[in-house]
PDB file of C-alpha atoms in Angstrom:
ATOM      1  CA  UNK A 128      20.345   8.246   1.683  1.00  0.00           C
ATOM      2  CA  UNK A 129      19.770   6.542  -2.102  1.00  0.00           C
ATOM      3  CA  UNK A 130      15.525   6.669  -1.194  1.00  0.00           C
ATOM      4  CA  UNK A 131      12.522   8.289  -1.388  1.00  0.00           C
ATOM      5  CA  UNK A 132      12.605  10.639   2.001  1.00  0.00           C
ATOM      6  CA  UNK A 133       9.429  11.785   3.552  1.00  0.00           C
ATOM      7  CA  UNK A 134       8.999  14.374   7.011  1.00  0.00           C
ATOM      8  CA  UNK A 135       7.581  14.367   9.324  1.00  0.00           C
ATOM      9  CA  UNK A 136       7.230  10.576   9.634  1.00  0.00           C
ATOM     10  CA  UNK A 137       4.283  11.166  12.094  1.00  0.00           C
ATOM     11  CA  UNK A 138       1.963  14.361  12.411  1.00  0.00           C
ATOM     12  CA  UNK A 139      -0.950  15.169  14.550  1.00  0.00           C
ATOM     13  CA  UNK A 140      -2.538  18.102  14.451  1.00  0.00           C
ATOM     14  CA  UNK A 141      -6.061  19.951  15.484  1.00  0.00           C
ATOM     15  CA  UNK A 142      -8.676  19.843  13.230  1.00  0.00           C
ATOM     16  CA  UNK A 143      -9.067  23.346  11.242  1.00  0.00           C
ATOM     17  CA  UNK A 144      -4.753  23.291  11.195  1.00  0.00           C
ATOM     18  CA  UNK A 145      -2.974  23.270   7.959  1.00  0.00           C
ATOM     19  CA  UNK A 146      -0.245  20.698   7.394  1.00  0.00           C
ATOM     20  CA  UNK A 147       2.606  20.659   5.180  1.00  0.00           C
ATOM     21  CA  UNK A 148       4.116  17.246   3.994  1.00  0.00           C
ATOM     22  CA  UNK A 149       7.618  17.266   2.247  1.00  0.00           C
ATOM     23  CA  UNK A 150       8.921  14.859   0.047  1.00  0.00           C
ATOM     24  CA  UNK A 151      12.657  14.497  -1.011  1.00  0.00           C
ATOM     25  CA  UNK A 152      12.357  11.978  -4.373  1.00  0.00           C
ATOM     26  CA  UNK A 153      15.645   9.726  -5.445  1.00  0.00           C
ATOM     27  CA  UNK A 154      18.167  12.046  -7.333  1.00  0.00           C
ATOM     28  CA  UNK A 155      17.638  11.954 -10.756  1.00  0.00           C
ATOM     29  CA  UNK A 156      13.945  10.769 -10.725  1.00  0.00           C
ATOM     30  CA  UNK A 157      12.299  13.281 -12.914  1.00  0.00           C
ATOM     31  CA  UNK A 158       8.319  11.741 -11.687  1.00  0.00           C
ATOM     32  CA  UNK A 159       6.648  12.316  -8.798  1.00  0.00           C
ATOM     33  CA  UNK A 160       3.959  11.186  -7.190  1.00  0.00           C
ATOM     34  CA  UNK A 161       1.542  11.257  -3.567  1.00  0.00           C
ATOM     35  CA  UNK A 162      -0.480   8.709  -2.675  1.00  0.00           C
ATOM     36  CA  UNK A 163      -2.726   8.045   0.216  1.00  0.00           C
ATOM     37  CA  UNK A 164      -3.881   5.263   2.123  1.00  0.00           C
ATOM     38  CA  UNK A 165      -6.966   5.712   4.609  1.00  0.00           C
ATOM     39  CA  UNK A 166      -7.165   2.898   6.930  1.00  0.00           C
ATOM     40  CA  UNK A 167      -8.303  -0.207   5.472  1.00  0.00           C
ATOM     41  CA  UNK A 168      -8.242   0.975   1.821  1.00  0.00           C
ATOM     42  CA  UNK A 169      -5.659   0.383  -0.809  1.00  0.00           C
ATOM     43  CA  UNK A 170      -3.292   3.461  -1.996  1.00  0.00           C
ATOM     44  CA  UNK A 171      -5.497   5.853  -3.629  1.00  0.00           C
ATOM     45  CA  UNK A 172      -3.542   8.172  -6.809  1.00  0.00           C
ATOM     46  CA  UNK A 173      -3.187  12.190  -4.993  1.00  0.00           C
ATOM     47  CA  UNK A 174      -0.721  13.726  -7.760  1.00  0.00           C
ATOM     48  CA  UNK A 175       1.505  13.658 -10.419  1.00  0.00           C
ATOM     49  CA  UNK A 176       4.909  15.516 -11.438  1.00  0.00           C
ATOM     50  CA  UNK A 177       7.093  15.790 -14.056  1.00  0.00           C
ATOM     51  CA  UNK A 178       9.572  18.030 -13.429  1.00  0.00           C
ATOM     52  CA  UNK A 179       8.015  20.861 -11.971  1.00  0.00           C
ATOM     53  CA  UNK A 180       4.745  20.632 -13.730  1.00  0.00           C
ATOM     54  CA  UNK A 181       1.447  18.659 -12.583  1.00  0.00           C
ATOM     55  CA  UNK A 182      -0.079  17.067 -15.458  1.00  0.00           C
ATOM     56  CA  UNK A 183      -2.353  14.922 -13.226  1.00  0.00           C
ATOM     57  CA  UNK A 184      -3.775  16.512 -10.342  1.00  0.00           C
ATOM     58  CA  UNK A 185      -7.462  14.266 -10.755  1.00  0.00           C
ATOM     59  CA  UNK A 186      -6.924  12.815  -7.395  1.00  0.00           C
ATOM     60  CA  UNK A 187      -6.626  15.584  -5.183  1.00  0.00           C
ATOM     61  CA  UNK A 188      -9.965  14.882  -2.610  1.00  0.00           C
ATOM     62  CA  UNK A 189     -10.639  18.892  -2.625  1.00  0.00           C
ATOM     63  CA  UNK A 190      -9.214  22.465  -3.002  1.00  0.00           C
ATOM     64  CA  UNK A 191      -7.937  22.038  -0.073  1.00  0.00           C
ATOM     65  CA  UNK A 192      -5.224  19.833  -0.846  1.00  0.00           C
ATOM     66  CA  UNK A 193      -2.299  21.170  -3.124  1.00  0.00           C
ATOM     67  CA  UNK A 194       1.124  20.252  -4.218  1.00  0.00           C
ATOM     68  CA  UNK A 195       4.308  21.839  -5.520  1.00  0.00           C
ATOM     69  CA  UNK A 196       7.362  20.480  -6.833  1.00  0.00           C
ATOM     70  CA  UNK A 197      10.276  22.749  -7.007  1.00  0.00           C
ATOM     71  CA  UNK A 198      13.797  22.613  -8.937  1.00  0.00           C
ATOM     72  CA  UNK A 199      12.788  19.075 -10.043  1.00  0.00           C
ATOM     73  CA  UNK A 200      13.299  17.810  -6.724  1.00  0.00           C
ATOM     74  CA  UNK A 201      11.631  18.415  -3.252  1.00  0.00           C
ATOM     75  CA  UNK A 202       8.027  18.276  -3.427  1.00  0.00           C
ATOM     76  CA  UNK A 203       5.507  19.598  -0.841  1.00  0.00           C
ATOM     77  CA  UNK A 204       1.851  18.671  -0.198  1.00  0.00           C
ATOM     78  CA  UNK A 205      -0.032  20.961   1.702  1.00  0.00           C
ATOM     79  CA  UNK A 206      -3.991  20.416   2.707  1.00  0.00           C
ATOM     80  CA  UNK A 207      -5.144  23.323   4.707  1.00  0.00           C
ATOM     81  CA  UNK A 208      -8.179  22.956   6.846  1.00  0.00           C
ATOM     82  CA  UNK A 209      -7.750  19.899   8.083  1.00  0.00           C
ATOM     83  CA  UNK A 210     -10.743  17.202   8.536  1.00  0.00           C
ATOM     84  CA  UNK A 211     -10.802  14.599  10.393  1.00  0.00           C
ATOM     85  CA  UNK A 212     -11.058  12.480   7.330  1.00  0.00           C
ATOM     86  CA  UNK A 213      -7.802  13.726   6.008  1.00  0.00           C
ATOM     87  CA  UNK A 214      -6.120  11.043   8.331  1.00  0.00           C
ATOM     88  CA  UNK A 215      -4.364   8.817   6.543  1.00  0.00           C
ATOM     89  CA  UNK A 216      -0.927   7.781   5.619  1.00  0.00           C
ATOM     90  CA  UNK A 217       0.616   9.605   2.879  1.00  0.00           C
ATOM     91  CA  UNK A 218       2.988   8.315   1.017  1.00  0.00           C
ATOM     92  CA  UNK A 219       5.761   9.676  -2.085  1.00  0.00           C
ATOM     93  CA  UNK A 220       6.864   7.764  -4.729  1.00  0.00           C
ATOM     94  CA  UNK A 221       9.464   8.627  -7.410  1.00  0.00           C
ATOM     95  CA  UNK A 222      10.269   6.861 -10.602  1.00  0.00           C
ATOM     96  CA  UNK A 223      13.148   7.567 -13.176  1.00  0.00           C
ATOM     97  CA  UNK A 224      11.197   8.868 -16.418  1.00  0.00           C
ATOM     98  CA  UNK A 225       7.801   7.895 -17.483  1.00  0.00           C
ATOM     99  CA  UNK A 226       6.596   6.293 -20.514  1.00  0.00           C
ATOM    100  CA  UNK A 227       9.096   3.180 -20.073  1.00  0.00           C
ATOM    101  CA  UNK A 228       7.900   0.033 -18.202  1.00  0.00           C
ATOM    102  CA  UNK A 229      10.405   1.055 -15.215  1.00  0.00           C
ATOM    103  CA  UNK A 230       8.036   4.150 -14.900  1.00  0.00           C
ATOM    104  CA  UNK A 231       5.167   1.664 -12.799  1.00  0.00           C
ATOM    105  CA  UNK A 232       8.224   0.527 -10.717  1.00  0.00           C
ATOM    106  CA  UNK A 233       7.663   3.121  -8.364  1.00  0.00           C
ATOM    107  CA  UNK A 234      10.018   3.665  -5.595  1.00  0.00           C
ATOM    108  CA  UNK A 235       8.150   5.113  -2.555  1.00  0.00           C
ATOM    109  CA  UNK A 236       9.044   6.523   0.925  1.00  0.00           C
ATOM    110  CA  UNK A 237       8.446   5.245   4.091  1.00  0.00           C
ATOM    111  CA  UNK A 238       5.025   8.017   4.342  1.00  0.00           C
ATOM    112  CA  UNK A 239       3.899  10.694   6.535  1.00  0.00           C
ATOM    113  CA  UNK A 240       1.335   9.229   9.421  1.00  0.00           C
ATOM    114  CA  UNK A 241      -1.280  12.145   9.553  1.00  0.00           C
ATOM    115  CA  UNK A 242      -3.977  12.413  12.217  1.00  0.00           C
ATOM    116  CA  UNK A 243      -6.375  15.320  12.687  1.00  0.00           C
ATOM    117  CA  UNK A 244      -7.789  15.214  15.740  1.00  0.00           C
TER     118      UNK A 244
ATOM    119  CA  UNK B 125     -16.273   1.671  -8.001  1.00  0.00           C
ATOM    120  CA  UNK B 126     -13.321  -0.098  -6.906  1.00  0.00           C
ATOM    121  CA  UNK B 127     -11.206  -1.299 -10.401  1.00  0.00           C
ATOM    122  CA  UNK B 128      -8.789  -3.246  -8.496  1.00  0.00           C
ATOM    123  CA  UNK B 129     -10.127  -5.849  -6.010  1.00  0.00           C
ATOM    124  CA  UNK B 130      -7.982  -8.268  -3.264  1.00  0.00           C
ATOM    125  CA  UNK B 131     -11.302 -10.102  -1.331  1.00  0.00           C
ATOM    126  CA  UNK B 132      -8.941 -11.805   0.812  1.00  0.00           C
ATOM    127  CA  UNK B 133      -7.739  -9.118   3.609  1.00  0.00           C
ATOM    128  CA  UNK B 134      -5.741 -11.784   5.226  1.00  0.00           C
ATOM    129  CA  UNK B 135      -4.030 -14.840   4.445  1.00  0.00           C
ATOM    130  CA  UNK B 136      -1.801 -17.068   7.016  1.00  0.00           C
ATOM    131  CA  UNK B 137       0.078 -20.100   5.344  1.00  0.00           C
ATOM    132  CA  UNK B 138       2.795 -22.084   7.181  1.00  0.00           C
ATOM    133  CA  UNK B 139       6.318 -21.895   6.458  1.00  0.00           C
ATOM    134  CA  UNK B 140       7.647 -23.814   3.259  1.00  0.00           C
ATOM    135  CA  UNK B 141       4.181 -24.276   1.944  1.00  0.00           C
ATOM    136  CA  UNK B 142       2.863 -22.451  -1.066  1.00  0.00           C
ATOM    137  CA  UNK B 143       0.943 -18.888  -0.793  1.00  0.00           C
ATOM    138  CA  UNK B 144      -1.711 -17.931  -3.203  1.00  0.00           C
ATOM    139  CA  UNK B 145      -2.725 -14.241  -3.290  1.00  0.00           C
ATOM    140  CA  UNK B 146      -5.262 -13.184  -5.572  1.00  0.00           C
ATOM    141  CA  UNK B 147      -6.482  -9.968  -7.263  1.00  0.00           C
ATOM    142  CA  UNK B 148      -9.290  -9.513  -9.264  1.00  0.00           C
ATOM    143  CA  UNK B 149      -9.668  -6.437 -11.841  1.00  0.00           C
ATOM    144  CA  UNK B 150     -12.733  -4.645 -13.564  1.00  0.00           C
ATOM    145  CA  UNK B 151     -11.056  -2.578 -15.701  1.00  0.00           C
ATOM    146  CA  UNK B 152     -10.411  -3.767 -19.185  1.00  0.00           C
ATOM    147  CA  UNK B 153      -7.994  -1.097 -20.047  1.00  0.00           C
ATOM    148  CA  UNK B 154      -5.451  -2.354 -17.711  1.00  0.00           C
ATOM    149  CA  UNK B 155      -2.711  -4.009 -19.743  1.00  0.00           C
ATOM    150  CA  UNK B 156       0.144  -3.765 -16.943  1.00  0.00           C
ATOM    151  CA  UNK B 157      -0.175  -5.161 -12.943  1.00  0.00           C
ATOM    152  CA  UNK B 158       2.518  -5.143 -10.779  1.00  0.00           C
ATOM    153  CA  UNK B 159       2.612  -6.688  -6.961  1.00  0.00           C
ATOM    154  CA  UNK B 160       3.909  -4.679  -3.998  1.00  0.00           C
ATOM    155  CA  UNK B 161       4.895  -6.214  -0.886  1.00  0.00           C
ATOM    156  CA  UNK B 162       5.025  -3.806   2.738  1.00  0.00           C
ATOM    157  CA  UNK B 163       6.547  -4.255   5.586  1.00  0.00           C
ATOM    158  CA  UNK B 164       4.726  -1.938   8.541  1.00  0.00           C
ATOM    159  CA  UNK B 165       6.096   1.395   8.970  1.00  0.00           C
ATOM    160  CA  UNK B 166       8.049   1.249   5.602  1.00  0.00           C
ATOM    161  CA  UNK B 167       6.706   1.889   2.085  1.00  0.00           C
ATOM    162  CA  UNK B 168       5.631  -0.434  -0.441  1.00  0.00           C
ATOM    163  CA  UNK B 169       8.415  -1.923  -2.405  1.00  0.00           C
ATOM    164  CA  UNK B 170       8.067  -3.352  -6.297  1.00  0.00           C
ATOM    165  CA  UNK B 171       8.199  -6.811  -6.483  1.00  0.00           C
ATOM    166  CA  UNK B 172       7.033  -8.733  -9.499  1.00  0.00           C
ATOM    167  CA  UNK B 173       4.675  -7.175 -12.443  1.00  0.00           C
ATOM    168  CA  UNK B 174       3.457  -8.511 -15.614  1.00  0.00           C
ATOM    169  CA  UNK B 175       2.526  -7.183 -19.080  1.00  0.00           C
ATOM    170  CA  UNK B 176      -1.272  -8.324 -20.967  1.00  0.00           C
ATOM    171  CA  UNK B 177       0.977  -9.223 -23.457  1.00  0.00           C
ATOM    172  CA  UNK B 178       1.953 -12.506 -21.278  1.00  0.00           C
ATOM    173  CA  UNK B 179       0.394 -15.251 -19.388  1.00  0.00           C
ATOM    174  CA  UNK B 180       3.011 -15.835 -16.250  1.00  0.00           C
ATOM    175  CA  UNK B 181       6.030 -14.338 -14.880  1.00  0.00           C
ATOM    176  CA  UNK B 182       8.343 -15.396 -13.046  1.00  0.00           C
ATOM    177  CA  UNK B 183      11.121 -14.279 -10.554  1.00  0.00           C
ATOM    178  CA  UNK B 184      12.971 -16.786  -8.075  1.00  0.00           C
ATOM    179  CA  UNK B 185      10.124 -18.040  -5.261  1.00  0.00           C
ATOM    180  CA  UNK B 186       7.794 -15.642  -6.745  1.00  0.00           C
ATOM    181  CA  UNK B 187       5.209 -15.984 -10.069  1.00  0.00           C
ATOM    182  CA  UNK B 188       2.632 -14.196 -11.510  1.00  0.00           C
ATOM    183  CA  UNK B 189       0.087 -15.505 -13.137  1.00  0.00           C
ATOM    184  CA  UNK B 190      -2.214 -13.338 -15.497  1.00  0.00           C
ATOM    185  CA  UNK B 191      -5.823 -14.557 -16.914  1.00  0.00           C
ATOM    186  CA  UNK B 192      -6.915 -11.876 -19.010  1.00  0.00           C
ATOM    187  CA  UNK B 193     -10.590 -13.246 -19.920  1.00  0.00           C
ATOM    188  CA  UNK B 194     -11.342 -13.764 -16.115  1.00  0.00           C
ATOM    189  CA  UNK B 195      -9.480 -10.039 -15.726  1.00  0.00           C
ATOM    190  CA  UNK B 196      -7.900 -11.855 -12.510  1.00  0.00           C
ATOM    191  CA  UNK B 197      -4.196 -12.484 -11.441  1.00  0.00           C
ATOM    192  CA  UNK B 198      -2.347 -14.072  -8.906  1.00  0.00           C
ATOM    193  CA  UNK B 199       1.043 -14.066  -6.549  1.00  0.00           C
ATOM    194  CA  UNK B 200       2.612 -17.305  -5.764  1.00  0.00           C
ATOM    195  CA  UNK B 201       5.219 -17.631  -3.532  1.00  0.00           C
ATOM    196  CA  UNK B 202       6.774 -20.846  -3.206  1.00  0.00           C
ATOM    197  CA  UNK B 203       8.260 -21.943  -0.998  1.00  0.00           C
ATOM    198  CA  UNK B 204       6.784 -19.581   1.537  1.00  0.00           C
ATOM    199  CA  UNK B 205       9.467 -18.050   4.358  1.00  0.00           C
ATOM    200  CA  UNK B 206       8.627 -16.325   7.700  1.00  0.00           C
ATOM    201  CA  UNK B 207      10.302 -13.030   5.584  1.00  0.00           C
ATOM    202  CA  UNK B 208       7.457 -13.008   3.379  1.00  0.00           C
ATOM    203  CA  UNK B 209       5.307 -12.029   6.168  1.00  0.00           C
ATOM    204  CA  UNK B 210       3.668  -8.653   4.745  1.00  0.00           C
ATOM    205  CA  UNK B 211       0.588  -6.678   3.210  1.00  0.00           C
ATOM    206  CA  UNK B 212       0.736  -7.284  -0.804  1.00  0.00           C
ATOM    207  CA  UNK B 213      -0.561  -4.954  -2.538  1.00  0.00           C
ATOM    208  CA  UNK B 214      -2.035  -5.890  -6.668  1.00  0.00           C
ATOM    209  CA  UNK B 215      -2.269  -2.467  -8.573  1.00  0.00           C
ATOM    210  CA  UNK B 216      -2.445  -1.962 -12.503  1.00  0.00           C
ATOM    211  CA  UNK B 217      -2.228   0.523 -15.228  1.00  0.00           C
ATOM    212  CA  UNK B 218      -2.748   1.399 -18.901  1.00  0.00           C
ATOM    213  CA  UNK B 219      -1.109   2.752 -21.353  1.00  0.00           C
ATOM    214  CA  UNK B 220      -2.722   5.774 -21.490  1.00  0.00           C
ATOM    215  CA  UNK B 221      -1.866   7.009 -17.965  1.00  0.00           C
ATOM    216  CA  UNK B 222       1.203   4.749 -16.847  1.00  0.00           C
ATOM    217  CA  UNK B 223       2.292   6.801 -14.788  1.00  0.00           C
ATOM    218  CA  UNK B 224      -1.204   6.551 -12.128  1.00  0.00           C
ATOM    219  CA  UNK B 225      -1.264   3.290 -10.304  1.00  0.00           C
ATOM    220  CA  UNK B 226      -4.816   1.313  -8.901  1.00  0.00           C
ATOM    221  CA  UNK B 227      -4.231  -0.270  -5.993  1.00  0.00           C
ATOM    222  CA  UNK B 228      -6.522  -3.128  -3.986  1.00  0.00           C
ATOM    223  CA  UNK B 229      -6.947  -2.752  -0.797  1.00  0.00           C
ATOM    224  CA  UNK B 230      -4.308  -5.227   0.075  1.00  0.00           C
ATOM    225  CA  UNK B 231      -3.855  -8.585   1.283  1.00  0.00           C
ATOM    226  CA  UNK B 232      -2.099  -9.438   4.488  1.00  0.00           C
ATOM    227  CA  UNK B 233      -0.142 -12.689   4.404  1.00  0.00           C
ATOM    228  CA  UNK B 234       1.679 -14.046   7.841  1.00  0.00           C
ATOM    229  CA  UNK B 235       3.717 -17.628   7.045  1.00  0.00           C
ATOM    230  CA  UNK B 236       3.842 -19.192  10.092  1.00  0.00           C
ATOM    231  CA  UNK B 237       7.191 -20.794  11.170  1.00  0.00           C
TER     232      UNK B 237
END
């Protein structure tokens, strides 16, 4: 498909389980970026790639969390631990090349529904 | 401290009227907004921004308006369709980091038929 692919689309898992999230950006987008929203909040800034490289990583909750990005592409986000407050939807975005105004036009995926139990 | 504020978490308008979202922002760095519109179970889509640098914007049904002094903005939609039925989403950025999006919490519009 020509978008921003996210799996699993749903995931529930026990409390104290790690959890890996995998995005697959739009070909060609050379940003990244995870975002989550917690249920009644607005989309709150995880992560940042360009390329392969973070830059950004200020809004990662805890050390917990972590992200990689590998051959430019396919990203992961991984939050071991899990807490109950970790639910939340987490979403992907990708964007062609920052530093343009297209860069804000984020395209994002359809998100990963996460509930710890 | 939340820089990006939408006080209205609903909104319900009927069909052909005009809708009126608004967004309020506390942040006087922000020189960039954008509006998102989502459909549940999908993810956000882009649908109408606006630089400092301008007053309004706009794109077919849809217009932005930007008042920098009262750091607010709005989304009009006019005239309102059943389609439009969504949570909006107002979220800005500066210069210095456009690449990081603030987002409000959202607004959820339903246009009644």
């Amino acid at each position: 498909g020509a978008g921003v692919s996210q799996s699993p689309s749903n995931k529930v898992t026990e409390k104290g389980k790690d959890v890996e999230l995998r995005c697959d950006p739009i070909s060609g987008h050379t940003a990244l970026y995870w975002y989550r929203q917690s249920l009644g909040q607005g989309l709150e800034f995880l992560i940042y790639f360009q390329g392969n490289s973070a830059p950004d990583k200020s809004g990662l909750p805890s050390d917990r969390f972590s992200a990689e990005r590998t051959g430019g592409s396919v990203s992961t986000l991984t939050i071991q631990r899990t807490q109950q407050e970790d639910s939340a939807v987490y979403l992907c975005a990708s964007s062609p090349m920052p530093g343009t105004t297209t860069n804000e036009k984020l395209f994002f995926g359809s998100g990963t529904q996460l509930s710890v139990l | 401290d939340q820089q990006v504020k939408q006080n209205s978490p609903s909104l319900s308008v009927q069909e052909g009227r005009i809708s009126i979202l608004n967004c309020d922002y506390t942040n006087s760095m922000f020189d960039y907004f954008l509006w998102y519109k989502k459909y549940p179970a999908e993810g956000p889509t882009f649908l109408i921004s606006i630089s400092s640098i301008k007053d309004k914007n706009e794109d077919g049904r849809f217009t932005v308006f930007l008042n920098k002094s009262a750091k607010h903005l709005s989304l009009h939609i006019v005239p309102s369709q059943p389609g439009d039925s969504a949570v909006y989403f107002c979220a800005a950025t500066s210069g210095g980091s456009n690449y990081k999006l603030t987002f409000g919490k959202g607004t959820l519009l339903t246009v009644n038929p």
